[in-house]
Short mmCIF file of C-alpha atoms in Angstrom, two decimals:
data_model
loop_
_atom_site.label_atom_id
_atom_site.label_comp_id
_atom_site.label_asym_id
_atom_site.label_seq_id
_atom_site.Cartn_x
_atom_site.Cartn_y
_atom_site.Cartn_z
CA UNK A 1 -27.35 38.95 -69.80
CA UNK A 2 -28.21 39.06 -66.31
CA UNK A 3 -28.87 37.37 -63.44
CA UNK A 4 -31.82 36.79 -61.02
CA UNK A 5 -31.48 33.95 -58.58
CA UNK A 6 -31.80 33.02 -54.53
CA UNK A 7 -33.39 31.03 -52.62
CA UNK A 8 -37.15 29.98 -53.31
CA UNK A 9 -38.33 31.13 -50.26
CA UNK A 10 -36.98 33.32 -46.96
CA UNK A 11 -36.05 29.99 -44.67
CA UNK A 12 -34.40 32.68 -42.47
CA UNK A 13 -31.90 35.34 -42.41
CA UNK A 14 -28.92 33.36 -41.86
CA UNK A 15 -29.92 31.31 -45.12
CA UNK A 16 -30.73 34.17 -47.34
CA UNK A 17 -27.38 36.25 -45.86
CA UNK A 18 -25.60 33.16 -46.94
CA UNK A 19 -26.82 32.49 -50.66
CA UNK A 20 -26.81 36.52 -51.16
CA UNK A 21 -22.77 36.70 -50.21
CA UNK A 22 -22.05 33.63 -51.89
CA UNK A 23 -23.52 34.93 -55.13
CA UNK A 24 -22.21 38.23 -55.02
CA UNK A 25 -18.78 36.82 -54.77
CA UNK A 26 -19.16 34.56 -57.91
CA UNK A 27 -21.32 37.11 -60.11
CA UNK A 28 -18.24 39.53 -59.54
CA UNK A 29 -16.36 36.69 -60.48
CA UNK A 30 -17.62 35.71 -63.63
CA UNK A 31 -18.55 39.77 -64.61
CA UNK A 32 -22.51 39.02 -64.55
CA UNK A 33 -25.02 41.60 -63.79
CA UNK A 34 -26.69 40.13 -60.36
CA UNK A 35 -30.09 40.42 -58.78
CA UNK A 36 -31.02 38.48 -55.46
CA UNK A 37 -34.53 37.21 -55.71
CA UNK A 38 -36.62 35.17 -52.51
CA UNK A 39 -40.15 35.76 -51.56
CA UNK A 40 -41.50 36.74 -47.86
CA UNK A 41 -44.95 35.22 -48.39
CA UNK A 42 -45.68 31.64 -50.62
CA UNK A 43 -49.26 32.52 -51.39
CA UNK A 44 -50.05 29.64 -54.02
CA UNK A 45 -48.28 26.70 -52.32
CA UNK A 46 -49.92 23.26 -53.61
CA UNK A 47 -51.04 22.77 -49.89
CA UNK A 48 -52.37 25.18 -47.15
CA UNK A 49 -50.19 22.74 -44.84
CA UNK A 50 -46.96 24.11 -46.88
CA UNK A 51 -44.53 26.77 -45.24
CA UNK A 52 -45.00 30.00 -47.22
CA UNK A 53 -42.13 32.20 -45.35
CA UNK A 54 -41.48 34.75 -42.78
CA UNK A 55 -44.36 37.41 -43.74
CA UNK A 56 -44.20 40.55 -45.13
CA UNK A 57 -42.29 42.82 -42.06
CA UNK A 58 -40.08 40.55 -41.15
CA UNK A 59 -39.03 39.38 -44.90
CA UNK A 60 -38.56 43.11 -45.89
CA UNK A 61 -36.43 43.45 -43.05
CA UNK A 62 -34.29 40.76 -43.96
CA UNK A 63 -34.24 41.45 -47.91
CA UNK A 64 -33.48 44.95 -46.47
CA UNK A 65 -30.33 43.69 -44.85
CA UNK A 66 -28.93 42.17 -48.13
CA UNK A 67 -29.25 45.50 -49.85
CA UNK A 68 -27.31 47.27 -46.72
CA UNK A 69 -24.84 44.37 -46.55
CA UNK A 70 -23.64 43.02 -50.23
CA UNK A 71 -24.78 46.49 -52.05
CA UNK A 72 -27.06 43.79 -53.85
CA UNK A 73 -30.48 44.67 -55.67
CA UNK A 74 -33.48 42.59 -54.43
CA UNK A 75 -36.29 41.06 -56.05
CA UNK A 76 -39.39 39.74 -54.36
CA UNK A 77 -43.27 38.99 -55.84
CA UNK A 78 -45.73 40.60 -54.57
CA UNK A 79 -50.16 39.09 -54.42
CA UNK A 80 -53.06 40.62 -55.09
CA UNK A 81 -53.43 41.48 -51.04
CA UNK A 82 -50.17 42.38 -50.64
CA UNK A 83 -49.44 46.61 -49.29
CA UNK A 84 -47.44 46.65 -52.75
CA UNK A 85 -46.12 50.06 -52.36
CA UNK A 86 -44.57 48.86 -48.72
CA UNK A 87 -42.81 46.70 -50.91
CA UNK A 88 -41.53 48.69 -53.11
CA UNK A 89 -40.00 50.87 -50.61
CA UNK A 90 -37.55 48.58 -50.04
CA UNK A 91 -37.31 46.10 -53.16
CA UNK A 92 -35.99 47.36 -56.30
CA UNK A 93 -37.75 44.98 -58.95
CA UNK A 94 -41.45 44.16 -58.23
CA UNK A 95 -42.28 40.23 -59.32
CA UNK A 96 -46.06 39.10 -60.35
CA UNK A 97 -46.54 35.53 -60.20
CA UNK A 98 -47.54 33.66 -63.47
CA UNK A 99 -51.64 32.88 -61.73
CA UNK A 100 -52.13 36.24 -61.36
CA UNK A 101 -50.59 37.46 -65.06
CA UNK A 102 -54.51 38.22 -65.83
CA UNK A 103 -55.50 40.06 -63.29
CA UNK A 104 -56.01 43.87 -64.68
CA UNK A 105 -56.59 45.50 -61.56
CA UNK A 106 -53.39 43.46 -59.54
CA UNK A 107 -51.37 43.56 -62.70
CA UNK A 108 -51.97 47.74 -62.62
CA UNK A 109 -51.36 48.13 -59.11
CA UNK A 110 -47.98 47.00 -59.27
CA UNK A 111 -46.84 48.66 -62.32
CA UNK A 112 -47.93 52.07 -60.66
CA UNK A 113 -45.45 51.79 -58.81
CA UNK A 114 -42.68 52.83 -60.75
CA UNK A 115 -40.00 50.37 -60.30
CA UNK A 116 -39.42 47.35 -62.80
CA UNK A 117 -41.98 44.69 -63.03
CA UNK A 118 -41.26 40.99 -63.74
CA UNK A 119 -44.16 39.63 -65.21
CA UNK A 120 -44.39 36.14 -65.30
CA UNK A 121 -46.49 34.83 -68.15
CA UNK A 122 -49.46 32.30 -66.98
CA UNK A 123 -48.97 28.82 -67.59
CA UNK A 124 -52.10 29.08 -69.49
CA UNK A 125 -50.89 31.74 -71.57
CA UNK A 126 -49.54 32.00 -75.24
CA UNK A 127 -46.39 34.31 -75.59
CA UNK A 128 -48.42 36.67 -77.82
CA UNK A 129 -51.39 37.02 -74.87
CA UNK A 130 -48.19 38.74 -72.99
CA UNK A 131 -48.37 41.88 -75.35
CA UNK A 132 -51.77 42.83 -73.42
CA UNK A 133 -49.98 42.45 -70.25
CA UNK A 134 -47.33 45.21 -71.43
CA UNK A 135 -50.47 47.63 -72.90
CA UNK A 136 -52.16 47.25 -69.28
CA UNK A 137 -49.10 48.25 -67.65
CA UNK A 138 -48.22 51.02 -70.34
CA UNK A 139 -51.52 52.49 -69.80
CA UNK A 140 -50.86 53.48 -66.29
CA UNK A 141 -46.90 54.93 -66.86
CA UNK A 142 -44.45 51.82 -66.46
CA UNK A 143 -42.44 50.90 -69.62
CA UNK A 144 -39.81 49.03 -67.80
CA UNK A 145 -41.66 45.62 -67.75
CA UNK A 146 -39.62 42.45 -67.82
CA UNK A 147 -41.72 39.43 -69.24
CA UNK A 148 -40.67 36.21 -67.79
CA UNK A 149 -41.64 32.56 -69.26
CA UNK A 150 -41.06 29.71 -66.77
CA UNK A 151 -42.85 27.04 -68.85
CA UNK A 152 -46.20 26.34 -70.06
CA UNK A 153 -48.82 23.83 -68.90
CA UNK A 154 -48.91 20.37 -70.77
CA UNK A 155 -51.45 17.88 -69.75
CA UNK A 156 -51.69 17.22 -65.99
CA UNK A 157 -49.15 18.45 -63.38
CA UNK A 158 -45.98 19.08 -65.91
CA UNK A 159 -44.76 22.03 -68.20
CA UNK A 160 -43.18 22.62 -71.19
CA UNK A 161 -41.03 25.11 -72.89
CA UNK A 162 -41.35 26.59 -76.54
CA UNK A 163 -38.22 28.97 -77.41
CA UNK A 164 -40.11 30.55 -80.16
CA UNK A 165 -42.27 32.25 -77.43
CA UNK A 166 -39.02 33.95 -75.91
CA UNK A 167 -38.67 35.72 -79.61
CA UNK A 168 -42.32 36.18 -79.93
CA UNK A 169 -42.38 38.37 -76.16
CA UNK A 170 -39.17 40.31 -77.76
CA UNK A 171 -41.65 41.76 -79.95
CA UNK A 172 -43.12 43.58 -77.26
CA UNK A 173 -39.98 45.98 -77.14
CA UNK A 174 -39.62 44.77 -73.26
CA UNK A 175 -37.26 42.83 -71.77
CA UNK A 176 -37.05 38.94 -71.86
CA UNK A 177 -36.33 36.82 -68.89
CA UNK A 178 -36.31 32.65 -68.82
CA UNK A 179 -37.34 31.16 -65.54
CA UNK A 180 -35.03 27.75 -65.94
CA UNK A 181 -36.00 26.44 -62.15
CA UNK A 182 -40.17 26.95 -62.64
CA UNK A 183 -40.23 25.80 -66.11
CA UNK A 184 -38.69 22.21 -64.72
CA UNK A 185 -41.63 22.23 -61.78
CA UNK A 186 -44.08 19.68 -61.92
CA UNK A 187 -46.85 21.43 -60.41
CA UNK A 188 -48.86 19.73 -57.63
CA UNK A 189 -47.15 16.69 -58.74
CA UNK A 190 -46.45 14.95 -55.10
CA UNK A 191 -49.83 15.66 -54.28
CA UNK A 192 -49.64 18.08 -51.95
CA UNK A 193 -46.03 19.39 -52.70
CA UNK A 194 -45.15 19.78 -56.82
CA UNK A 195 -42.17 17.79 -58.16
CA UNK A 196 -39.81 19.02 -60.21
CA UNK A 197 -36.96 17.84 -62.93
CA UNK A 198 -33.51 19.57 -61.82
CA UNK A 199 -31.87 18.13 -64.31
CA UNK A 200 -33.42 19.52 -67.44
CA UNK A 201 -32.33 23.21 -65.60
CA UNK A 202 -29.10 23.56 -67.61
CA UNK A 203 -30.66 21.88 -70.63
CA UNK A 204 -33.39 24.88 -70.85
CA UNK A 205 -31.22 27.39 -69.74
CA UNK A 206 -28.61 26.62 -72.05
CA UNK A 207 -31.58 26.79 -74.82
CA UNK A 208 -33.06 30.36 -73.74
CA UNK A 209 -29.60 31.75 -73.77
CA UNK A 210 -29.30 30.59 -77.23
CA UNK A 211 -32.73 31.71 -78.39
CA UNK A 212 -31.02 35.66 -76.96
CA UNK A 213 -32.70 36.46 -73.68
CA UNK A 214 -32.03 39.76 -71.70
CA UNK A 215 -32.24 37.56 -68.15
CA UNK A 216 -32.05 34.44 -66.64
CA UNK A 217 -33.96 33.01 -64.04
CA UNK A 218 -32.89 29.98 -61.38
CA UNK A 219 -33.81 29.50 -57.84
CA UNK A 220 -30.94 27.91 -56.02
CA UNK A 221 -30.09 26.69 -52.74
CA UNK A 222 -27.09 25.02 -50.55
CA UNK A 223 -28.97 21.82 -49.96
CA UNK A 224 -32.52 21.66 -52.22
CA UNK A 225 -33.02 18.23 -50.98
CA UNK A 226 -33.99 20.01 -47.18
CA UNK A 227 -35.51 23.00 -49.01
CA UNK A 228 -38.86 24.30 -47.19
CA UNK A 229 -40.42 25.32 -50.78
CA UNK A 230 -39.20 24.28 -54.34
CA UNK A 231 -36.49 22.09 -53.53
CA UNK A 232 -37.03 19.53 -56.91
CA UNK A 233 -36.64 22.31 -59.19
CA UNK A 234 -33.73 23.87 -57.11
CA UNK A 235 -29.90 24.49 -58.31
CA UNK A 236 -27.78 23.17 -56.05
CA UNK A 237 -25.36 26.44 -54.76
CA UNK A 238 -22.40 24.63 -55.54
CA UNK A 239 -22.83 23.77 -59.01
CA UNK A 240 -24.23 27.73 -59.85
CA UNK A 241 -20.55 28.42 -61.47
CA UNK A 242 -20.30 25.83 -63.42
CA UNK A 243 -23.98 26.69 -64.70
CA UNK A 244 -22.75 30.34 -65.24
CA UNK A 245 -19.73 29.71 -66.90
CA UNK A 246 -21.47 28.02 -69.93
CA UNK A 247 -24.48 30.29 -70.25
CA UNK A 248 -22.22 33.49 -70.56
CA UNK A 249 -20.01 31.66 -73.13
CA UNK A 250 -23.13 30.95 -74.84
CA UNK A 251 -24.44 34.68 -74.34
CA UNK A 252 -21.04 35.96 -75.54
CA UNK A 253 -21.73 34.19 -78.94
CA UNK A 254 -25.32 34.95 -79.87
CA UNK A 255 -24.75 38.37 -78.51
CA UNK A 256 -21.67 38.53 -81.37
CA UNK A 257 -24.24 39.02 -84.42
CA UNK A 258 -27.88 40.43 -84.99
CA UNK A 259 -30.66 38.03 -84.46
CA UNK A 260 -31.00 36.63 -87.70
CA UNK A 261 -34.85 36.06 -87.08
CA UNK A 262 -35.35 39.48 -86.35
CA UNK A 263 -35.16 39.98 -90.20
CA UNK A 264 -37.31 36.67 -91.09
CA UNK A 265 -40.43 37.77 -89.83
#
């Protein structure tokens, strides 16, 4: 199992340089494969009002800085106007965000580039609509596609979660990654901020590690009650070990034996 997790959103350097080393010491720690994931650029905050980060030079630059400092991987998502190969010159996984999970052209660019792509599914999306995501991508060279549920819509401004949809994307051959901050949001749910339930975080993540994900998913931050973007749904930094600790027993077990569906269906 591995691990992708940061801040939501670049507050600045000296917050990102923070998270990043605090991470890499525990991940060592605890003997879990790391990735450090903020964005540069917000696009689809709830309000135009909203803070959506440093931009695009000036975020590379920084994400640049964790690579040369920690020896850390980055992760960052990338929109549908965004110089995507500039990107990827620095970044080593690519991110799509879960609006734009439809968008052939977008959803193309990206994979074109080569590196690994982690696809969020839509909210509006059944797991099995994600095996046309992986053929698009296929079709223009890029079979190392990472397909990430973080929840799907229910009713008005809340999400749910459906495990059997992690074991129906495994299908796909691709890896399978569980978004446990996202899937907790409560989109637009402040009106024009979302909401979010932090607490359910270990209660989902503690399910997709059972149902045998490749990767898990949390957006965390020293003090998510000041956060800029997110903060709701955040992990609180300090309580990231604890979270850790029980997921890779958990991940130790189910990764003991087959999948037992896997010869059910």
């Amino acid at each position: 199992m591995f691990l992708i997790a940061g801040p939501c959103v670049i507050e600045s350097e000296q917050l990102v340089m923070d998270v990043a080393g605090y991470m890499k010491e525990l991940t060592e720690k605890l003997g879990i494969e790391y990735i450090f994931k903020s964005s540069f650029d917000k696009a689809n905050r709830s309000s135009s009002d909203s803070f959506r980060g440093p931009g695009l030079e000036k975020g590379l630059e920084i994400l640049q800085k964790v690579k040369d400092t920690y020896g850390l991987r980055v992760l960052t998502d990338v929109h549908e106007d965004t110089p995507v190969e500039q990107v990827a010159e620095v970044v080593d996984v690519l991110q799509t965000p879960a609006f734009l999970a439809r968008q052939t052209n977008f959803i193309q660019r990206v994979a074109r580039c080569g590196k690994p792509v982690n696809v969020k599914k839509g909210q509006f999306q059944a797991p099995w609509d994600m095996a046309q995501v992986v053929k698009k991508c296929r079709e223009v060279g890029n079979e190392n596609i990472w397909l990430c549920d973080r929840g799907t819509s229910f009713g008005y401004n809340t999400l749910v979660s459906d495990m059997r949809g992690l074991s129906t994307m495994r299908k796909t051959g691709q890896k399978v990654v569980f978004d446990a901050t996202h899937s907790v949001q409560q989109p637009g749910g402040m009106g024009a901020t979302s909401g979010g339930q932090r607490e359910f975080v270990p209660v989902l993540a503690r399910a997709a590690v059972a149902a045998g994900v490749d990767g898990v998913f949390m957006e965390t931050h020293p003090e998510p009650e000041k956060a800029l973007c997110d903060g709701p749904n955040m992990i609180h930094l300090h309580k990231m070990e604890a979270m850790l600790e029980t997921l890779i027993e958990i991940d130790r077990v189910v990764r003991a034996r087959p999948l037992l569906e896997d010869e059910l269906s």
